[in-house]
Short mmCIF file of C-alpha atoms in Angstrom, two decimals:
data_model
loop_
_atom_site.label_atom_id
_atom_site.label_comp_id
_atom_site.label_asym_id
_atom_site.label_seq_id
_atom_site.Cartn_x
_atom_site.Cartn_y
_atom_site.Cartn_z
CA MET S 14 -51.67 47.33 18.93
CA ALA S 15 -48.17 46.70 18.11
CA THR S 16 -47.14 43.66 16.18
CA LEU S 17 -44.25 41.66 16.57
CA SER S 18 -41.23 41.48 13.69
CA HIS S 19 -40.83 38.39 12.12
CA ASP S 20 -37.47 37.76 13.92
CA MET S 21 -39.02 38.42 17.27
CA THR S 22 -41.76 35.78 16.40
CA LEU S 23 -39.08 33.27 15.06
CA ASP S 24 -37.44 33.67 18.07
CA ILE S 25 -40.35 32.84 20.55
CA LEU S 26 -41.30 29.70 18.16
CA ARG S 27 -37.93 28.63 18.08
CA CYS S 28 -38.22 27.67 21.82
CA LEU S 29 -41.35 25.94 21.59
CA SER S 30 -42.39 21.68 21.18
CA VAL S 31 -43.08 20.27 18.23
CA ASN S 32 -46.45 19.54 19.20
CA ASP S 33 -47.31 23.34 20.20
CA LEU S 34 -45.56 24.23 16.53
CA LEU S 35 -47.95 21.16 14.54
CA ARG S 36 -51.25 22.84 16.38
CA PHE S 37 -50.16 26.24 15.56
CA LYS S 38 -49.90 25.28 11.70
CA CYS S 39 -53.51 25.10 12.08
CA VAL S 40 -53.76 28.56 12.87
CA SER S 41 -53.20 29.86 9.47
CA LYS S 42 -51.55 29.78 6.17
CA PHE S 43 -48.75 32.14 6.75
CA TRP S 44 -48.03 30.58 9.90
CA CYS S 45 -48.11 27.31 8.53
CA SER S 46 -45.32 28.54 5.60
CA TRP S 47 -43.25 29.74 8.60
CA ILE S 48 -43.39 26.57 10.85
CA GLU S 49 -42.43 24.26 7.31
CA ASP S 50 -39.68 26.56 6.10
CA PRO S 51 -36.76 24.83 6.16
CA TYR S 52 -34.86 27.61 7.24
CA PHE S 53 -36.87 27.57 10.38
CA ILE S 54 -36.68 23.64 10.47
CA LYS S 55 -33.21 24.19 11.35
CA LEU S 56 -33.58 27.01 13.42
CA HIS S 57 -35.59 25.40 16.03
CA LEU S 58 -33.45 21.82 15.59
CA SER S 59 -30.57 23.81 16.46
CA TYR S 60 -31.80 25.55 19.90
CA SER S 61 -32.58 22.24 20.57
CA LEU S 62 -29.24 20.80 20.51
CA LYS S 63 -27.50 23.70 21.80
CA THR S 64 -29.90 23.94 24.94
CA ASN S 65 -30.60 20.38 25.51
CA THR S 66 -34.24 20.77 25.21
CA ASN S 67 -37.02 18.86 23.35
CA ARG S 68 -35.08 15.72 24.13
CA CYS S 69 -36.73 12.37 24.50
CA LEU S 70 -36.07 8.77 25.74
CA ILE S 71 -37.52 6.25 23.15
CA VAL S 72 -38.42 2.78 24.92
CA ARG S 73 -38.95 -0.44 23.09
CA TYR S 74 -40.69 -3.56 24.63
CA CYS S 75 -42.23 -6.58 23.62
CA LYS S 76 -40.21 -6.08 20.13
CA HIS S 77 -43.35 -4.13 18.76
CA GLN S 78 -44.45 -1.62 21.34
CA PHE S 79 -43.04 2.01 21.95
CA LEU S 80 -42.75 5.06 24.79
CA SER S 81 -41.93 8.56 24.21
CA VAL S 82 -40.32 9.49 27.07
CA ASN S 83 -39.53 13.63 27.98
CA TYR S 84 -36.16 13.13 29.43
CA ASP S 85 -36.24 16.14 31.67
CA SER S 86 -39.64 14.85 33.41
CA PRO S 87 -40.05 10.66 33.01
CA LYS S 88 -43.29 10.86 34.28
CA THR S 89 -44.22 12.67 30.93
CA THR S 90 -45.09 9.72 28.64
CA ARG S 91 -46.91 8.68 25.45
CA ARG S 92 -47.20 5.73 23.20
CA LEU S 93 -46.17 6.17 20.06
CA LYS S 94 -47.98 4.05 17.23
CA GLN S 95 -45.62 1.64 14.70
CA PRO S 96 -44.96 3.87 11.47
CA LEU S 97 -47.07 1.24 9.81
CA SER S 98 -49.68 0.95 11.52
CA GLU S 99 -49.08 -2.59 12.27
CA GLN S 100 -49.11 -2.99 15.73
CA LYS S 101 -47.59 -6.44 16.19
CA LYS S 102 -44.72 -6.07 13.61
CA GLU S 103 -41.11 -6.90 15.79
CA ILE S 104 -39.20 -2.89 15.11
CA GLN S 105 -35.88 -2.73 15.66
CA ILE S 106 -33.99 0.76 15.81
CA LEU S 107 -30.94 1.23 13.73
CA GLY S 108 -29.83 4.48 14.42
CA SER S 109 -30.90 8.28 15.75
CA CYS S 110 -30.24 11.48 14.53
CA ASN S 111 -31.46 14.60 14.94
CA GLY S 112 -35.44 13.23 15.50
CA LEU S 113 -35.32 10.76 12.68
CA LEU S 114 -35.12 7.40 13.56
CA ALA S 115 -33.84 4.46 11.42
CA VAL S 116 -35.58 1.29 11.71
CA GLU S 117 -36.41 -2.03 10.01
CA ASP S 118 -39.55 -4.40 10.58
CA ASP S 119 -39.38 -8.43 10.71
CA ASP S 120 -39.95 -8.22 6.29
CA GLY S 121 -37.11 -6.20 6.27
CA ARG S 122 -38.27 -3.54 5.22
CA ILE S 123 -36.02 -0.13 6.25
CA LEU S 124 -38.00 3.16 7.17
CA LEU S 125 -36.77 7.04 8.52
CA TRP S 126 -39.77 7.72 11.02
CA ASN S 127 -39.93 11.19 12.74
CA PRO S 128 -42.05 10.32 15.55
CA SER S 129 -42.58 14.02 16.78
CA THR S 130 -44.48 14.93 13.51
CA ARG S 131 -45.47 10.81 12.88
CA LYS S 132 -44.55 11.12 9.39
CA TYR S 133 -42.17 8.16 7.89
CA GLN S 134 -40.71 6.77 4.71
CA VAL S 135 -40.28 3.05 3.68
CA LEU S 136 -36.46 3.04 1.62
CA PRO S 137 -36.18 1.15 -1.75
CA SER S 138 -34.92 -2.10 -1.43
CA THR S 139 -31.20 -2.83 -2.57
CA GLU S 140 -29.40 -5.95 -3.25
CA ILE S 141 -26.41 -7.58 -1.98
CA GLU S 142 -24.36 -7.45 -5.69
CA PHE S 143 -21.69 -9.92 -4.81
CA GLN S 144 -22.41 -13.60 -6.12
CA SER S 145 -23.13 -16.47 -3.55
CA PRO S 146 -20.00 -17.78 -2.59
CA PRO S 147 -18.62 -21.16 -3.47
CA ILE S 148 -18.78 -22.48 0.26
CA ARG S 149 -21.27 -22.79 3.24
CA CYS S 150 -21.36 -19.21 4.75
CA SER S 151 -22.25 -17.27 7.49
CA SER S 152 -24.05 -13.52 6.95
CA SER S 153 -24.23 -10.50 9.35
CA THR S 154 -25.59 -7.11 8.26
CA TYR S 155 -24.45 -3.84 10.49
CA TYR S 156 -25.80 -0.25 10.30
CA GLY S 157 -25.45 3.06 11.29
CA PHE S 158 -27.18 6.44 10.05
CA GLY S 159 -26.38 9.94 10.79
CA TYR S 160 -26.43 13.45 9.33
CA ASP S 161 -23.64 14.94 6.04
CA PRO S 162 -23.76 18.35 6.76
CA VAL S 163 -21.66 19.14 4.02
CA SER S 164 -24.03 17.83 1.89
CA ASP S 165 -27.40 18.83 4.29
CA ASP S 166 -28.18 15.00 3.55
CA TYR S 167 -29.16 12.25 5.70
CA LYS S 168 -27.44 9.20 5.61
CA LEU S 169 -27.51 4.99 6.14
CA VAL S 170 -24.61 2.96 5.92
CA ARG S 171 -25.16 -0.67 5.38
CA ILE S 172 -21.85 -3.36 5.45
CA VAL S 173 -23.00 -7.04 4.71
CA GLN S 174 -20.28 -9.31 5.38
CA LEU S 175 -20.05 -12.90 4.51
CA LEU S 176 -17.34 -15.31 6.50
CA GLY S 177 -16.88 -19.38 6.08
CA ALA S 178 -17.40 -22.33 8.66
CA LYS S 179 -13.54 -22.25 8.80
CA ASP S 180 -12.77 -18.54 7.84
CA GLU S 181 -11.80 -19.64 4.51
CA TYR S 182 -13.47 -16.99 2.49
CA PHE S 183 -14.63 -13.97 3.60
CA HIS S 184 -16.55 -10.68 1.36
CA SER S 185 -17.40 -7.71 2.98
CA GLU S 186 -19.58 -5.02 0.93
CA ALA S 187 -20.70 -1.37 1.82
CA LYS S 188 -23.83 0.49 0.40
CA VAL S 189 -24.96 4.07 1.68
CA TYR S 190 -28.69 5.39 1.10
CA SER S 191 -29.04 9.19 0.72
CA LEU S 192 -32.34 10.53 1.66
CA ARG S 193 -31.71 13.89 -0.72
CA SER S 194 -31.92 11.19 -3.54
CA ASN S 195 -33.84 8.22 -2.34
CA SER S 196 -31.50 5.81 -3.83
CA TRP S 197 -28.41 3.38 -2.47
CA ARG S 198 -25.08 3.13 -3.92
CA ARG S 199 -21.99 1.28 -3.46
CA ILE S 200 -19.01 2.47 -1.63
CA LYS S 201 -15.02 1.68 -0.67
CA ASP S 202 -15.34 -1.55 0.70
CA PHE S 203 -15.47 -2.18 4.74
CA SER S 204 -11.82 -3.53 5.13
CA PHE S 205 -12.32 -5.32 8.79
CA TYR S 206 -14.11 -7.86 10.47
CA LEU S 207 -17.20 -6.91 12.48
CA ILE S 208 -17.71 -10.45 13.61
CA SER S 209 -20.29 -8.78 16.73
CA TYR S 210 -23.64 -10.22 15.40
CA GLY S 211 -26.07 -7.00 15.63
CA GLN S 212 -23.41 -4.30 15.97
CA LEU S 213 -25.12 -0.80 15.34
CA GLY S 214 -22.92 2.49 14.06
CA PHE S 215 -22.86 4.84 16.92
CA LEU S 216 -22.48 9.00 15.74
CA ALA S 217 -20.18 11.15 17.22
CA ASN S 218 -18.37 14.55 15.04
CA ASN S 219 -20.60 13.24 12.08
CA VAL S 220 -18.71 10.17 11.61
CA LEU S 221 -20.24 6.78 12.16
CA HIS S 222 -18.06 4.32 14.65
CA LEU S 223 -18.07 0.39 15.06
CA LEU S 224 -15.65 -2.10 16.98
CA ALA S 225 -13.87 -4.56 14.71
CA PHE S 226 -10.74 -6.26 14.06
CA LYS S 227 -8.28 -5.89 11.83
CA THR S 228 -7.74 -9.60 11.00
CA LEU S 229 -9.55 -12.98 11.98
CA GLU S 230 -6.75 -13.94 14.09
CA SER S 231 -6.80 -10.68 16.22
CA SER S 232 -7.63 -10.45 19.70
CA LYS S 233 -7.48 -6.49 19.60
CA ARG S 234 -10.79 -4.74 18.85
CA ASP S 235 -10.18 -1.50 17.05
CA LEU S 236 -12.35 1.62 16.65
CA VAL S 237 -13.68 2.31 13.23
CA GLY S 238 -14.96 5.45 12.00
CA PHE S 239 -17.12 6.18 8.83
CA ASP S 240 -16.59 10.06 8.04
CA LEU S 241 -20.23 10.78 6.42
CA ARG S 242 -18.45 14.01 4.58
CA SER S 243 -15.90 12.10 3.42
CA GLU S 244 -17.25 9.03 3.07
CA GLU S 245 -13.98 7.47 3.95
CA PHE S 246 -13.02 4.73 6.80
CA SER S 247 -10.11 5.60 8.89
CA LEU S 248 -9.15 4.28 12.56
CA VAL S 249 -9.74 6.43 15.92
CA GLU S 250 -7.37 5.81 18.66
CA LEU S 251 -8.30 4.24 22.22
CA PRO S 252 -6.87 4.63 25.60
CA ASP S 253 -3.60 2.35 25.89
CA PHE S 254 -5.73 0.23 28.69
CA CYS S 255 -7.77 -1.13 25.82
CA LEU S 256 -4.96 -3.88 25.00
CA ASP S 257 -5.39 -5.07 28.31
CA GLU S 258 -7.39 -8.73 27.15
CA LYS S 259 -8.79 -8.48 31.39
CA ILE S 260 -10.48 -5.57 30.52
CA TYR S 261 -13.94 -5.99 29.00
CA PHE S 262 -14.97 -2.08 26.69
CA ASP S 263 -17.57 -0.91 24.87
CA VAL S 264 -17.97 2.74 23.32
CA LYS S 265 -20.61 4.82 22.25
CA ALA S 266 -21.57 7.99 22.22
CA VAL S 267 -22.81 10.14 24.51
CA GLY S 268 -23.52 14.18 24.42
CA GLY S 269 -21.12 14.21 21.22
CA TYR S 270 -18.71 12.61 22.62
CA LEU S 271 -17.40 9.58 21.98
CA CYS S 272 -17.52 7.17 25.33
CA LEU S 273 -15.93 3.96 26.35
CA SER S 274 -16.60 1.89 29.28
CA ALA S 275 -14.11 -0.29 30.98
CA THR S 276 -15.17 -3.18 33.54
CA TYR S 277 -13.08 -5.59 35.01
CA TRP S 278 -12.76 -7.41 38.22
CA GLU S 279 -10.15 -5.88 41.03
CA LEU S 280 -10.11 -7.62 44.67
CA GLY S 281 -13.44 -9.76 44.31
CA ASP S 282 -15.42 -5.76 42.92
CA ILE S 283 -16.36 -5.17 39.97
CA VAL S 284 -15.00 -1.87 38.68
CA ALA S 285 -16.54 0.09 35.78
CA ASP S 286 -14.62 2.98 34.62
CA VAL S 287 -16.48 5.65 32.09
CA TRP S 288 -13.97 7.25 29.73
CA ILE S 289 -14.62 10.72 27.35
CA MET S 290 -13.04 11.76 24.47
CA LYS S 291 -13.06 15.50 24.65
CA GLU S 292 -11.04 16.22 21.84
CA TYR S 293 -12.15 13.86 18.56
CA GLY S 294 -9.44 12.05 17.23
CA VAL S 295 -6.90 13.31 19.95
CA LYS S 296 -5.90 9.95 21.48
CA GLU S 297 -4.17 11.96 24.45
CA SER S 298 -7.50 13.92 25.01
CA TRP S 299 -9.27 10.36 26.76
CA VAL S 300 -10.23 11.67 30.24
CA LYS S 301 -11.87 9.50 33.01
CA LEU S 302 -15.30 10.66 33.52
CA MET S 303 -16.28 8.82 36.81
CA SER S 304 -14.86 5.50 38.31
CA SER S 305 -17.10 2.84 40.55
CA THR S 306 -16.91 -0.02 42.63
CA TYR S 307 -19.91 -2.33 43.03
CA PRO S 308 -19.55 -5.19 45.26
CA ASP S 309 -23.26 -6.01 44.76
CA LEU S 310 -23.03 -6.86 41.72
CA LEU S 311 -25.21 -3.78 40.10
CA LEU S 312 -23.09 -3.63 37.08
CA CYS S 313 -22.44 -6.69 36.66
CA SER S 314 -23.46 -6.01 32.61
CA PRO S 315 -20.57 -4.24 31.42
CA SER S 316 -21.54 -3.39 28.15
CA GLU S 317 -23.47 -0.61 28.70
CA VAL S 318 -22.47 2.77 28.84
CA PRO S 319 -24.10 6.26 29.38
CA LEU S 320 -27.05 7.30 27.43
CA ALA S 321 -26.66 10.95 28.22
CA PHE S 322 -25.95 14.00 30.58
CA SER S 323 -28.62 15.89 32.51
CA LYS S 324 -29.26 19.55 31.07
CA ASN S 325 -26.53 21.37 33.07
CA GLY S 326 -23.91 18.14 32.71
CA ASP S 327 -23.81 17.47 36.23
CA LYS S 328 -25.13 14.13 36.08
CA VAL S 329 -25.34 11.33 33.81
CA LEU S 330 -28.13 8.88 32.83
CA PHE S 331 -27.52 5.21 32.81
CA HIS S 332 -29.27 2.25 31.21
CA PHE S 333 -28.09 -0.82 33.00
CA LYS S 334 -29.58 -3.95 31.29
CA ARG S 335 -30.62 -7.13 33.39
CA ASN S 336 -29.37 -6.42 36.89
CA ARG S 337 -29.29 -8.60 40.08
CA ASP S 338 -32.67 -8.31 40.04
CA LYS S 339 -33.40 -9.67 36.34
CA ARG S 340 -34.95 -6.55 34.97
CA ASP S 341 -33.74 -3.30 33.14
CA SER S 342 -33.04 0.46 34.86
CA LEU S 343 -32.06 3.98 34.56
CA VAL S 344 -30.50 5.44 36.73
CA TRP S 345 -28.80 9.10 37.19
CA TYR S 346 -25.32 8.72 38.23
CA ASP S 347 -24.08 12.57 40.11
CA LEU S 348 -21.07 13.26 38.71
CA GLY S 349 -19.87 15.14 42.14
CA SER S 350 -21.51 13.16 45.27
CA LYS S 351 -21.30 10.41 42.99
CA ARG S 352 -24.96 8.79 43.96
CA ILE S 353 -26.61 6.99 42.36
CA GLU S 354 -30.74 7.82 41.70
CA GLY S 355 -33.28 5.71 39.94
CA VAL S 356 -35.13 6.62 37.13
CA GLY S 357 -38.94 5.95 37.21
CA ILE S 358 -41.24 4.88 34.15
CA ARG S 359 -44.47 3.70 34.53
CA GLY S 360 -45.98 0.99 31.96
CA VAL S 361 -42.79 0.03 31.35
CA PRO S 362 -42.33 -4.11 31.55
CA ILE S 363 -38.76 -5.12 33.71
CA VAL S 364 -37.32 -5.28 30.17
CA TYR S 365 -36.82 -2.64 27.24
CA ASP S 366 -34.19 -1.06 24.71
CA VAL S 367 -33.96 2.43 25.15
CA ASP S 368 -32.28 5.25 23.08
CA LEU S 369 -32.20 9.35 23.37
CA TYR S 370 -33.87 11.31 20.36
CA VAL S 371 -34.61 15.15 19.84
CA GLU S 372 -38.25 16.33 19.01
CA SER S 373 -37.49 18.26 15.18
CA LEU S 374 -39.83 18.85 12.56
CA VAL S 375 -37.08 17.61 10.09
CA PRO S 376 -39.25 16.32 6.94
CA LEU S 377 -38.72 13.62 4.61
CA ASN S 378 -38.95 13.45 0.68
CA GLN S 379 -42.41 11.30 0.62
CA LYS S 380 -45.59 11.73 2.28
CA PRO S 381 -46.60 8.10 4.20
CA PRO S 382 -49.20 5.99 1.80
CA ARG S 383 -52.12 5.50 2.65
#
């Protein structure tokens, strides 16, 4: 009886779901060693990213309940147990990259969590290093999570800013956690003003991005990028219309591209434009993906942008928060016909948060404590 070669077997295995691969690990020690091999883990992840397969939505509702939704078949769902098995604790998702989620619970503990393998790792705590200010200040903390392909390392960036009540005091501190070393270290301080409480960094081109102000007096928001490879901050140019104070805009990432949503009033209607930066870092490469007018105020929330493209790229998935019916909704927008189609997910309430992640075998350094 003919047997498959090693390469042919890997070609077959890389196309399978994580759930199937976890079951196949029980077949034999030989299969287990194959599936746990770092080369195969990267091969499987690379195939999933290139073919837009093994994608899921992670839906958080009631602040502590999680639901995994198959991206290509939303009717296929499964409930997720919290990584610490403490089902009543509030958990916030700080970022998602290659199947790993950075999350924080209401006790301030930060974890990296792979929902597909059900493994997690509690990060070591790190103190704020600057001394207490001489005056009363408000404190804000900002996070961003991503992968550095140069050092083959997953990094979590934390920026803490203190601001005096009358802007007479300002201090900023930036630190990076490395999964490879399982430690935090101080980096060059972030010299921009974030102000927007709760803002999370979004990843595109191995760069984490935040909207910030150059000065406290500035009314113009700039897009600041933190390169996970060089660990340097720099400005990313936005389209010129972002200078218009009558236009509300937000920037996130979709399909690996920077994506900008611009919302404004025109002749009594709400107009929503979506732009994509086709070539990273090139201002002239911003192109309009779509423009729609909604007299019925369907898009009354101006801060939402697309989540992801469909598998063949002809549709975009949107998450609209608290629309005219006071409920969240997911919709497909067809770029060709310009039609909107609702996406129904069973078992979710009217308000929820949603993130996109790819199922992967990416491991963590430590085994979860018993």
